[in-house]
């Protein structure tokens, strides 16, 4: 496959051996690119496996995930076949499929199994709904592969210290759970003025959340 230039935190996410790695980062920091590339590299290391990429809505799957995978597959020189009715991407050379699923219909997390998964923006969900989605993803991530099954997360910490990601990755500090931080300013490809635009739109506490991926208290009025 052709080489693809990645940012430091994207490389760390792709290379980590943690069972449950999470990029907790700012807006525009390149989290989703890390998620798509991680799955493609895992599939290249173990041809024949399937993977899962999940987002909050099917609109986001259509607008972000599908174009993201297409860009990455073209960049690394892999052919692919998109099945829009089944929300999947088959990669002939790797003999495996990427399944795309939405959090707004957890009941569609059925009738397939994968070796690895990535949950994108899971912290946009309230904690109780995120827990349901996490269980559904965990139930599907059971395909035999050349190592342990893994589930990665790429997200902004939208729920702050009351959210699922804070409770699971930061507060409990369980074995196998790893946090990789990514700031908006870590992405040199963003347009000039983007960071200042975020600062202008939010108070300092929320700007810290959306730019630096910090877990903050949201008990104050937005």
mmCIF file of C-alpha atoms in Angstrom:
data_model
loop_
_atom_site.group_PDB
_atom_site.id
_atom_site.type_symbol
_atom_site.label_atom_id
_atom_site.label_comp_id
_atom_site.label_asym_id
_atom_site.label_seq_id
_atom_site.Cartn_x
_atom_site.Cartn_y
_atom_site.Cartn_z
ATOM 1 C CA UNK A 1 0.000 0.000 0.000
ATOM 2 C CA UNK A 2 1.097 3.575 -0.581
ATOM 3 C CA UNK A 3 2.345 5.586 2.370
ATOM 4 C CA UNK A 4 -0.020 8.192 3.823
ATOM 5 C CA UNK A 5 1.140 11.162 5.900
ATOM 6 C CA UNK A 6 -0.536 11.246 9.302
ATOM 7 C CA UNK A 7 -0.382 13.570 12.291
ATOM 8 C CA UNK A 8 1.390 12.382 15.451
ATOM 9 C CA UNK A 9 -1.779 11.570 17.391
ATOM 10 C CA UNK A 10 -3.209 9.744 14.360
ATOM 11 C CA UNK A 11 -0.081 7.597 14.161
ATOM 12 C CA UNK A 12 -0.267 6.888 17.896
ATOM 13 C CA UNK A 13 -3.900 5.801 17.588
ATOM 14 C CA UNK A 14 -3.146 3.549 14.622
ATOM 15 C CA UNK A 15 -0.115 1.942 16.298
ATOM 16 C CA UNK A 16 -1.328 1.497 19.882
ATOM 17 C CA UNK A 17 -1.753 -2.015 21.252
ATOM 18 C CA UNK A 18 -4.352 -0.904 23.808
ATOM 19 C CA UNK A 19 -7.630 -2.801 23.652
ATOM 20 C CA UNK A 20 -9.701 0.357 24.017
ATOM 21 C CA UNK A 21 -7.781 3.404 22.770
ATOM 22 C CA UNK A 22 -9.557 6.754 22.660
ATOM 23 C CA UNK A 23 -8.576 9.960 20.932
ATOM 24 C CA UNK A 24 -10.229 12.667 23.020
ATOM 25 C CA UNK A 25 -9.651 15.834 21.080
ATOM 26 C CA UNK A 26 -10.730 19.191 19.798
ATOM 27 C CA UNK A 27 -12.837 20.049 16.794
ATOM 28 C CA UNK A 28 -10.970 19.615 13.526
ATOM 29 C CA UNK A 29 -8.033 17.844 15.150
ATOM 30 C CA UNK A 30 -8.189 14.913 12.722
ATOM 31 C CA UNK A 31 -9.932 12.383 14.951
ATOM 32 C CA UNK A 32 -12.082 10.788 12.253
ATOM 33 C CA UNK A 33 -9.091 10.352 9.916
ATOM 34 C CA UNK A 34 -7.348 8.500 12.734
ATOM 35 C CA UNK A 35 -10.371 6.219 13.059
ATOM 36 C CA UNK A 36 -10.668 5.340 9.387
ATOM 37 C CA UNK A 37 -6.940 4.779 8.961
ATOM 38 C CA UNK A 38 -6.758 2.605 12.081
ATOM 39 C CA UNK A 39 -9.350 0.214 10.701
ATOM 40 C CA UNK A 40 -7.753 0.059 7.261
ATOM 41 C CA UNK A 41 -4.320 -0.685 8.719
ATOM 42 C CA UNK A 42 -5.711 -3.387 11.003
ATOM 43 C CA UNK A 43 -7.427 -4.986 7.996
ATOM 44 C CA UNK A 44 -4.186 -4.838 6.004
ATOM 45 C CA UNK A 45 -2.346 -6.619 8.827
ATOM 46 C CA UNK A 46 -4.937 -9.399 8.918
ATOM 47 C CA UNK A 47 -6.665 -9.920 5.537
ATOM 48 C CA UNK A 48 -10.052 -11.565 5.820
ATOM 49 C CA UNK A 49 -11.326 -9.704 8.873
ATOM 50 C CA UNK A 50 -14.222 -7.250 8.992
ATOM 51 C CA UNK A 51 -14.424 -3.966 10.884
ATOM 52 C CA UNK A 52 -17.099 -1.564 12.143
ATOM 53 C CA UNK A 53 -17.229 2.233 12.008
ATOM 54 C CA UNK A 54 -20.073 3.923 13.885
ATOM 55 C CA UNK A 55 -21.318 7.514 14.058
ATOM 56 C CA UNK A 56 -24.313 9.264 15.672
ATOM 57 C CA UNK A 57 -26.449 9.519 12.503
ATOM 58 C CA UNK A 58 -26.696 8.109 8.994
ATOM 59 C CA UNK A 59 -26.253 11.641 7.646
ATOM 60 C CA UNK A 60 -22.820 11.719 9.282
ATOM 61 C CA UNK A 61 -22.018 8.295 7.870
ATOM 62 C CA UNK A 62 -22.922 9.594 4.413
ATOM 63 C CA UNK A 63 -21.233 12.985 4.743
ATOM 64 C CA UNK A 64 -18.167 12.070 6.797
ATOM 65 C CA UNK A 65 -17.449 8.347 7.012
ATOM 66 C CA UNK A 66 -18.021 7.293 3.406
ATOM 67 C CA UNK A 67 -16.003 10.156 1.860
ATOM 68 C CA UNK A 68 -13.317 9.653 4.514
ATOM 69 C CA UNK A 69 -12.885 5.980 3.714
ATOM 70 C CA UNK A 70 -12.947 6.687 -0.020
ATOM 71 C CA UNK A 71 -10.192 9.314 0.348
ATOM 72 C CA UNK A 72 -8.044 6.983 2.461
ATOM 73 C CA UNK A 73 -8.552 3.976 0.196
ATOM 74 C CA UNK A 74 -7.645 5.992 -2.868
ATOM 75 C CA UNK A 75 -4.622 7.481 -1.110
ATOM 76 C CA UNK A 76 -3.227 4.063 -0.212
ATOM 77 C CA UNK A 77 -4.156 2.535 -3.555
ATOM 78 C CA UNK A 78 -6.825 0.022 -2.574
ATOM 79 C CA UNK A 79 -9.882 -0.741 -4.689
ATOM 80 C CA UNK A 80 -13.263 -0.932 -2.978
ATOM 81 C CA UNK A 81 -16.948 -1.624 -3.536
ATOM 82 C CA UNK A 82 -19.597 0.390 -1.684
ATOM 83 C CA UNK A 83 -22.937 -1.260 -0.910
ATOM 84 C CA UNK A 84 -25.176 1.677 -0.008
ATOM 85 C CA UNK A 85 -28.203 -0.466 0.793
ATOM 86 C CA UNK A 86 -26.251 -2.479 3.370
ATOM 87 C CA UNK A 87 -24.032 0.408 4.517
ATOM 88 C CA UNK A 88 -20.792 -1.470 3.932
ATOM 89 C CA UNK A 89 -17.536 -1.154 2.012
ATOM 90 C CA UNK A 90 -15.893 -4.281 0.641
ATOM 91 C CA UNK A 91 -12.137 -4.214 -0.061
ATOM 92 C CA UNK A 92 -11.310 -7.085 -2.441
ATOM 93 C CA UNK A 93 -7.550 -7.084 -1.856
ATOM 94 C CA UNK A 94 -8.059 -7.316 1.914
ATOM 95 C CA UNK A 95 -10.961 -9.770 1.595
ATOM 96 C CA UNK A 96 -12.973 -7.947 4.214
ATOM 97 C CA UNK A 97 -15.757 -5.425 4.739
ATOM 98 C CA UNK A 98 -16.190 -2.249 6.771
ATOM 99 C CA UNK A 99 -19.683 -2.025 8.249
ATOM 100 C CA UNK A 100 -21.108 1.451 8.855
ATOM 101 C CA UNK A 101 -23.732 1.863 11.558
ATOM 102 C CA UNK A 102 -25.557 4.703 13.293
ATOM 103 C CA UNK A 103 -26.186 5.258 16.991
ATOM 104 C CA UNK A 104 -29.719 6.467 16.279
ATOM 105 C CA UNK A 105 -30.714 2.893 15.426
ATOM 106 C CA UNK A 106 -28.793 0.540 17.752
ATOM 107 C CA UNK A 107 -31.082 -2.307 16.702
ATOM 108 C CA UNK A 108 -29.189 -2.433 13.379
ATOM 109 C CA UNK A 109 -26.091 -3.661 15.206
ATOM 110 C CA UNK A 110 -27.028 -7.242 14.320
ATOM 111 C CA UNK A 111 -26.261 -10.048 11.849
ATOM 112 C CA UNK A 112 -22.550 -9.346 11.466
ATOM 113 C CA UNK A 113 -19.345 -9.718 13.431
ATOM 114 C CA UNK A 114 -16.113 -7.772 13.261
ATOM 115 C CA UNK A 115 -12.596 -8.036 14.639
ATOM 116 C CA UNK A 116 -12.162 -4.321 15.351
ATOM 117 C CA UNK A 117 -14.428 -1.296 15.708
ATOM 118 C CA UNK A 118 -14.231 2.476 16.012
ATOM 119 C CA UNK A 119 -16.926 4.601 17.662
ATOM 120 C CA UNK A 120 -16.814 8.181 16.380
ATOM 121 C CA UNK A 121 -18.269 11.030 18.509
ATOM 122 C CA UNK A 122 -19.862 8.681 21.031
ATOM 123 C CA UNK A 123 -19.669 11.421 23.669
ATOM 124 C CA UNK A 124 -22.273 13.476 21.809
ATOM 125 C CA UNK A 125 -24.726 10.991 23.362
ATOM 126 C CA UNK A 126 -25.997 11.208 26.933
ATOM 127 C CA UNK A 127 -24.202 8.707 29.162
ATOM 128 C CA UNK A 128 -27.061 6.175 29.344
ATOM 129 C CA UNK A 129 -27.494 6.064 25.556
ATOM 130 C CA UNK A 130 -23.731 5.830 25.015
ATOM 131 C CA UNK A 131 -23.619 2.819 27.336
ATOM 132 C CA UNK A 132 -26.245 1.047 25.208
ATOM 133 C CA UNK A 133 -24.327 1.772 21.997
ATOM 134 C CA UNK A 134 -21.069 0.586 23.584
ATOM 135 C CA UNK A 135 -22.698 -2.695 24.571
ATOM 136 C CA UNK A 136 -24.056 -3.183 21.052
ATOM 137 C CA UNK A 137 -20.633 -2.533 19.536
ATOM 138 C CA UNK A 138 -18.985 -4.868 22.047
ATOM 139 C CA UNK A 139 -21.424 -7.647 21.172
ATOM 140 C CA UNK A 140 -20.470 -7.405 17.474
ATOM 141 C CA UNK A 141 -16.701 -7.196 18.055
ATOM 142 C CA UNK A 142 -15.923 -10.884 18.371
ATOM 143 C CA UNK A 143 -14.520 -12.111 15.030
ATOM 144 C CA UNK A 144 -11.426 -14.302 15.313
ATOM 145 C CA UNK A 145 -8.276 -12.467 14.226
ATOM 146 C CA UNK A 146 -4.509 -12.521 14.684
ATOM 147 C CA UNK A 147 -4.720 -10.828 18.081
ATOM 148 C CA UNK A 148 -7.252 -9.478 20.553
ATOM 149 C CA UNK A 149 -10.387 -7.697 19.394
ATOM 150 C CA UNK A 150 -10.256 -3.926 19.916
ATOM 151 C CA UNK A 151 -12.699 -1.037 20.075
ATOM 152 C CA UNK A 152 -11.370 2.475 19.524
ATOM 153 C CA UNK A 153 -13.075 5.788 20.200
ATOM 154 C CA UNK A 154 -12.534 9.169 18.539
ATOM 155 C CA UNK A 155 -14.543 11.977 20.092
ATOM 156 C CA UNK A 156 -14.792 15.430 21.522
ATOM 157 C CA UNK A 157 -15.710 15.248 25.233
ATOM 158 C CA UNK A 158 -19.118 16.864 24.669
ATOM 159 C CA UNK A 159 -20.624 15.624 27.945
ATOM 160 C CA UNK A 160 -17.674 16.811 30.026
ATOM 161 C CA UNK A 161 -17.124 15.101 33.368
ATOM 162 C CA UNK A 162 -20.656 13.654 33.362
ATOM 163 C CA UNK A 163 -20.202 11.733 30.124
ATOM 164 C CA UNK A 164 -19.581 8.120 29.209
ATOM 165 C CA UNK A 165 -16.065 8.732 27.912
ATOM 166 C CA UNK A 166 -14.906 10.515 31.082
ATOM 167 C CA UNK A 167 -16.371 7.779 33.285
ATOM 168 C CA UNK A 168 -14.921 4.939 31.197
ATOM 169 C CA UNK A 169 -11.501 6.309 30.259
ATOM 170 C CA UNK A 170 -10.536 9.044 32.718
ATOM 171 C CA UNK A 171 -12.286 8.341 36.021
ATOM 172 C CA UNK A 172 -12.157 4.539 36.242
ATOM 173 C CA UNK A 173 -8.677 4.141 34.685
ATOM 174 C CA UNK A 174 -9.258 0.489 33.821
ATOM 175 C CA UNK A 175 -6.598 -1.726 32.300
ATOM 176 C CA UNK A 176 -6.601 -1.639 28.506
ATOM 177 C CA UNK A 177 -8.153 1.836 28.279
ATOM 178 C CA UNK A 178 -5.835 4.496 26.833
ATOM 179 C CA UNK A 179 -6.441 8.199 26.205
ATOM 180 C CA UNK A 180 -4.625 9.984 23.383
ATOM 181 C CA UNK A 181 -5.095 13.757 23.474
ATOM 182 C CA UNK A 182 -5.429 15.837 20.315
ATOM 183 C CA UNK A 183 -5.779 19.601 20.154
ATOM 184 C CA UNK A 184 -7.348 21.531 17.322
ATOM 185 C CA UNK A 185 -4.033 23.335 16.882
ATOM 186 C CA UNK A 186 -2.311 19.983 16.269
ATOM 187 C CA UNK A 187 -3.844 19.999 12.788
ATOM 188 C CA UNK A 188 -1.784 22.336 10.566
ATOM 189 C CA UNK A 189 -4.219 21.982 7.668
ATOM 190 C CA UNK A 190 -7.088 23.971 9.206
ATOM 191 C CA UNK A 191 -7.854 27.402 7.694
ATOM 192 C CA UNK A 192 -6.529 30.554 9.316
ATOM 193 C CA UNK A 193 -8.949 31.972 11.832
ATOM 194 C CA UNK A 194 -10.687 28.674 12.655
ATOM 195 C CA UNK A 195 -9.387 28.500 16.229
ATOM 196 C CA UNK A 196 -10.302 32.125 16.903
ATOM 197 C CA UNK A 197 -13.774 31.468 15.495
ATOM 198 C CA UNK A 198 -14.294 28.713 18.087
ATOM 199 C CA UNK A 199 -13.021 30.989 20.856
ATOM 200 C CA UNK A 200 -15.415 33.710 19.739
ATOM 201 C CA UNK A 201 -18.386 31.319 19.755
ATOM 202 C CA UNK A 202 -17.910 29.804 23.219
ATOM 203 C CA UNK A 203 -17.058 30.852 26.729
ATOM 204 C CA UNK A 204 -13.534 29.943 27.932
ATOM 205 C CA UNK A 205 -14.629 26.680 29.580
ATOM 206 C CA UNK A 206 -16.379 25.330 26.493
ATOM 207 C CA UNK A 207 -13.605 26.626 24.250
ATOM 208 C CA UNK A 208 -11.206 24.466 26.286
ATOM 209 C CA UNK A 209 -13.464 21.476 25.621
ATOM 210 C CA UNK A 210 -13.873 22.089 21.894
ATOM 211 C CA UNK A 211 -10.272 23.154 21.180
ATOM 212 C CA UNK A 212 -8.194 21.089 23.595
ATOM 213 C CA UNK A 213 -10.448 18.100 24.222
ATOM 214 C CA UNK A 214 -10.486 18.774 27.956
ATOM 215 C CA UNK A 215 -13.015 17.163 30.284
ATOM 216 C CA UNK A 216 -14.769 20.131 31.863
ATOM 217 C CA UNK A 217 -17.721 20.695 34.154
ATOM 218 C CA UNK A 218 -20.824 21.675 32.206
ATOM 219 C CA UNK A 219 -22.826 22.674 35.280
ATOM 220 C CA UNK A 220 -22.602 26.342 34.282
ATOM 221 C CA UNK A 221 -24.916 27.855 31.671
ATOM 222 C CA UNK A 222 -23.640 27.581 28.100
#
